[in-house]
Amino acid sequence: MSFDLATAPPRLDQAGSVRPSWRVLVRWETALVFIFVGALFFGASESPHFMTRTDVFFIGLNMGEIAIMALPLTLIVMTGEIDLSVAAMLGLSSTLLGYLYQNHWPIWLAMAAVLVIGAVGGAFNGFLVTKLGLPSIAVTIGTLALFRGIAEIVLGAKSVVNFPTKFTNIGVKPIPHTELSYSAGIFIVLAVVYGVVLHATPAGRSMIAIGLQSEAAFFAGIRVKRIKFVLYTLSGVVCAFAGILWTYRLSSSRYDNGLGLELDVVAIVLFGGVSIFGGRGSIFGVVIAVLVFGSLKEALTLMNISAQAQNIVTGGLLLISVILPNVADSLRRVRARAGLRA
Amino acid sequence: MIHGSRTRRLSAVTFAVALVTLAAGCSSSKKSTPAASTPAPAATSSSAPAATSAPAATSAPAATSAPAATSAPAVSAAPAGIKKGLVVYFIPKDTQNPYEVIADKGGAAALAELGGKVVVSSGTADTAAAQIPSIQAAIQAKADAIVIAGNDPSALCPSLAQAQAAGIKVVSFDSDVTCPSHLFINQANTEQIGTSEVDLLAKEINSTGQIAILSAAATATNQNAWIGYMKSQLAKYPNMKLVSTVYGNDDPATSLTVLQGLLSAYPNLAGIISPTTVGISTAAQYLDNHKSLLSKLTLTGLGLPSQMKTYVNDGTVKAFELWNPSDLGYLAGYAAAQAASGTDITTAGATFAAGKLNTYTVLPAANGTGPSVVLGPPTVFDKSNVNDFAF
């Protein structure tokens, strides 16, 4: 059995502590950076309006909420779980904000209440996954329908508009002296925070350990359930926050806000090199994936490529990012076996 | 480890190649677009099918190049004529809805007559968020005008305001938006649609019997407005009784279920009005398979000639109504071109020329709708004309 240690990249280094395989990460992210550069050249060659000052603002505007929701999802996927209810939570939060505002709640109080509801919804996911031990994909498909359903009951087919201009301005004005949308600015700050937590704290290392081998992590004294519970709760809060941003950006609260966005969010996380089986990935990869997605989509829109064709590109990227690592894995195994025979 | 990293590198290269192939696929398919779209409308709404499908062909094919010239002397309200080379972005609810595709082609035909071009751009889902990138694209392309069918009355306002600030004229059609200072192209007068459908059914069932309505979603604004006028028009027919209104949510399966429920609850039903293309085509298909019902039951409503042709020709449905979506797009295209050329089209009483459709007068704002024009009365389709329409 010695070949296993020698050829298949071991997930434990010599010292025996659990660590992500940096080499692997660097490879994937290097490829992503090249793809991003390629996308920039591609966009610039196809449209004179690509990556102009206004365009940078528009890309930030269009990608902001999706990018923000990708961060907590990254951590959840790192632990080997999934949260498909992110966009439904965005819709629920948007609806509640509108409902409370319509009922004359002070806007700040309404926003705080929405964040609390986000935490409750996220904790509900966490409870079902950790305390009842249900598979997260089933749980969050359930809450996807549940959150969206509650949103539909709260507002029905109505929409709430006329939010204060100082808030809705985030949909038309960049952060002063920059070309960044407010949502993009918030994403950058959050990405730094998430990056530090995941890659430079014991908590982050615990998440990676859980994703690599949940049971081993448990026996190593890591509080697997508690960490997962906290991650789901956090995801609820962040998605509720994204819902607030979405509501102000479109200056409209509707139950179908953000319908179907979960696919984009999951696609970005996987394309960013986060393994769907957990344990592998980085915030940097996800950030680059956001950039690639945003610039490719914008380039295709500027070229007036139909939205259907754009979906093919998105779907293609998602498939590639899931298939390639697996193909690489099996290739490696075949080679290892060949090497043994020789 | 060496093998591993080599495999990684290999996979990265493979990935990059695959991506480039994807990108190349897009760019090559696009390569044909600008070439075609410079002189004519964008490839997605190529002018060839528009010319063949547009009922315009029946009106005056010979005069297509000259309507501006012919109408100009008649309409003194068109001041300086229309600028050449206008670029108008048509942003439908989504890019697949067959009804909107026809409307967009009508718009492309209008701009082709005027020496401009139409770019059709929208998302695949009927949401405001999916339309915003298209508005942004119009801003960046420095388009002259945007013609939009709003998926949300207010959520597009920030983006449309940005477009207006950038000097782009905004016209809405099919589904209005609440933002200020734009013209709404109304497909048909709400009251006319409601009353004329009742009249049409009354004529066919001798103004006698139980009738029902098969609608779309219970929350759909336009459906409910039409149904309201149907009810008031029914007061004129004392022997016709509206027994039920059911909702098929514009989904064929749901429409079929509620229709079957309706037929078992009211076995003596004499007439059904379905003011939605999905409802009427589903009901027509059902009746086609259950011809015994036809002896006492008559179906009418709003339908697409292309979907209803079979059923009209084999006698399942005698007549139905719709406005001409191609003309709707054509009118919107003319309105946008007029606005982009400096014509005032948002003041009540202002008039503007719209090619083969002649002149339109802007109606004052009322009932929450801003300034608008109404395309005209709905067209009745029956055996005599249904085959002439390709939409």
Tab-separated table of C-alpha atoms in Angstrom, chain A residues 6-10 23-24 27-28 31-32 35 42 46 49-50 52 54-55 57-58 61-62 157 159 161 168 171-172 246 249-252 254 256 259 271 280 296 298 300-308 311-313 316-317 320-321 324-325 328-329 331-332 335, chain B residues 1-12 14-16 18-19 22-24 26-27 29-31 33 42 44 89 95-96 119-129 132-137 139-142 151-159 161-162 219:
chain	number	residue	atom	x	y	z
A	6	ALA	CA	3.896	8.144	-2.564
A	7	THR	CA	1.758	9.015	-5.578
A	8	ALA	CA	-1.711	10.095	-4.621
A	9	PRO	CA	-1.215	13.505	-3.032
A	10	PRO	CA	-1.771	12.780	0.634
A	23	ARG	CA	-0.186	23.190	-4.660
A	24	VAL	CA	-3.509	22.049	-6.029
A	27	ARG	CA	-2.901	25.430	-9.936
A	28	TRP	CA	-6.633	25.874	-10.182
A	31	ALA	CA	-5.874	28.777	-14.398
A	32	LEU	CA	-8.710	31.001	-13.198
A	35	ILE	CA	-9.198	32.699	-17.784
A	42	PHE	CA	-12.149	38.772	-25.254
A	46	GLU	CA	-15.597	42.492	-28.941
A	49	HIS	CA	-17.755	49.733	-24.098
A	50	PHE	CA	-16.293	46.806	-22.175
A	52	THR	CA	-15.121	51.404	-19.309
A	54	THR	CA	-19.490	52.961	-16.330
A	55	ASP	CA	-19.137	49.335	-17.272
A	57	PHE	CA	-19.913	50.090	-12.133
A	58	PHE	CA	-22.564	48.080	-13.989
A	61	LEU	CA	-24.099	46.353	-9.669
A	62	ASN	CA	-25.189	43.192	-11.475
A	157	ALA	CA	-48.551	39.551	-6.247
A	159	SER	CA	-44.887	44.959	-4.798
A	161	VAL	CA	-41.932	50.608	-3.873
A	168	THR	CA	-32.247	53.362	-3.504
A	171	GLY	CA	-28.751	51.212	-7.544
A	172	VAL	CA	-27.642	54.209	-9.600
A	246	TRP	CA	-31.352	43.878	-3.882
A	249	ARG	CA	-31.043	48.487	-5.938
A	250	LEU	CA	-34.300	47.713	-7.739
A	251	SER	CA	-36.250	49.996	-5.386
A	252	SER	CA	-38.863	47.295	-5.316
A	254	ARG	CA	-41.465	41.513	-4.542
A	256	ASP	CA	-40.001	36.748	-6.764
A	259	LEU	CA	-35.762	33.888	-8.307
A	271	PHE	CA	-16.103	27.374	-10.572
A	280	ARG	CA	-10.776	21.982	-0.885
A	296	LEU	CA	-18.000	37.231	-19.279
A	298	GLU	CA	-21.131	41.660	-19.347
A	300	LEU	CA	-21.830	38.681	-23.834
A	301	THR	CA	-24.565	41.195	-22.990
A	302	LEU	CA	-22.685	44.016	-24.705
A	303	MET	CA	-22.284	41.796	-27.751
A	304	ASN	CA	-26.032	41.204	-27.560
A	305	ILE	CA	-25.599	37.455	-27.321
A	306	SER	CA	-29.001	36.076	-26.414
A	307	ALA	CA	-29.603	35.251	-22.771
A	308	GLN	CA	-30.153	31.612	-23.695
A	311	ASN	CA	-26.943	30.340	-19.951
A	312	ILE	CA	-25.108	27.738	-22.026
A	313	VAL	CA	-21.820	29.428	-21.167
A	316	GLY	CA	-20.752	24.892	-19.400
A	317	LEU	CA	-18.437	26.528	-16.881
A	320	ILE	CA	-16.362	21.864	-16.485
A	321	SER	CA	-15.509	22.908	-12.954
A	324	LEU	CA	-12.348	18.361	-14.508
A	325	PRO	CA	-11.189	17.752	-10.934
A	328	ALA	CA	-7.926	14.571	-12.971
A	329	ASP	CA	-8.462	12.388	-9.915
A	331	LEU	CA	-6.322	9.970	-14.274
A	332	ARG	CA	-4.059	10.153	-11.285
A	335	ARG	CA	-1.265	6.436	-13.466
B	1	MET	CA	3.300	14.168	-6.438
B	2	ILE	CA	5.030	14.808	-9.744
B	3	HIS	CA	2.419	12.818	-11.585
B	4	GLY	CA	-0.243	14.647	-9.673
B	5	SER	CA	0.955	18.095	-10.572
B	6	ARG	CA	1.399	17.144	-14.188
B	7	THR	CA	-2.163	15.944	-14.291
B	8	ARG	CA	-3.237	19.183	-12.708
B	9	ARG	CA	-1.390	21.163	-15.313
B	10	LEU	CA	-2.900	18.995	-18.009
B	11	SER	CA	-6.352	19.552	-16.622
B	12	ALA	CA	-5.793	23.279	-16.410
B	14	THR	CA	-7.691	21.212	-21.061
B	15	PHE	CA	-9.941	23.545	-19.183
B	16	ALA	CA	-8.489	26.612	-20.792
B	18	ALA	CA	-12.459	24.107	-23.473
B	19	LEU	CA	-13.159	27.645	-22.335
B	22	LEU	CA	-16.754	28.011	-25.736
B	23	ALA	CA	-15.737	31.589	-26.177
B	24	ALA	CA	-14.816	31.017	-29.795
B	26	CYS	CA	-19.823	32.561	-29.102
B	27	SER	CA	-17.620	34.960	-30.945
B	29	SER	CA	-21.727	33.034	-33.916
B	30	LYS	CA	-21.535	36.689	-33.115
B	31	LYS	CA	-19.252	37.498	-36.005
B	33	THR	CA	-24.346	39.405	-36.196
B	42	ALA	CA	-30.082	42.357	-35.367
B	44	THR	CA	-32.188	37.677	-33.519
B	89	TYR	CA	-33.256	48.774	-28.120
B	95	THR	CA	-36.539	36.663	-25.415
B	96	GLN	CA	-38.601	33.512	-25.970
B	119	VAL	CA	-31.470	45.547	-31.227
B	120	VAL	CA	-33.491	42.991	-29.259
B	121	SER	CA	-32.104	42.266	-25.820
B	122	SER	CA	-33.559	40.737	-22.657
B	123	GLY	CA	-33.214	37.864	-20.228
B	124	THR	CA	-34.669	34.359	-20.213
B	125	ALA	CA	-36.709	34.867	-17.059
B	126	ASP	CA	-39.576	37.347	-16.742
B	127	THR	CA	-37.925	39.428	-14.036
B	128	ALA	CA	-36.922	43.056	-13.831
B	129	ALA	CA	-33.428	42.077	-12.723
B	132	ILE	CA	-31.518	45.626	-16.274
B	133	PRO	CA	-28.332	44.447	-18.050
B	134	SER	CA	-30.124	45.133	-21.340
B	135	ILE	CA	-30.950	48.685	-20.276
B	136	GLN	CA	-27.319	49.125	-19.258
B	137	ALA	CA	-26.191	47.777	-22.621
B	139	ILE	CA	-26.871	53.118	-22.244
B	140	GLN	CA	-23.367	52.000	-23.140
B	141	ALA	CA	-24.176	51.584	-26.806
B	142	LYS	CA	-25.533	55.162	-26.729
B	151	ASN	CA	-41.618	42.863	-15.977
B	152	ASP	CA	-42.193	45.092	-12.977
B	153	PRO	CA	-43.910	48.456	-12.908
B	154	SER	CA	-41.332	50.155	-10.701
B	155	ALA	CA	-38.174	48.068	-10.333
B	156	LEU	CA	-36.875	49.239	-13.704
B	157	CYS	CA	-37.279	52.908	-12.861
B	158	PRO	CA	-33.785	53.542	-11.460
B	159	SER	CA	-32.201	52.026	-14.560
B	161	ALA	CA	-33.969	57.025	-15.216
B	162	GLN	CA	-30.261	56.465	-15.824
B	219	THR	CA	-53.712	38.326	-9.671
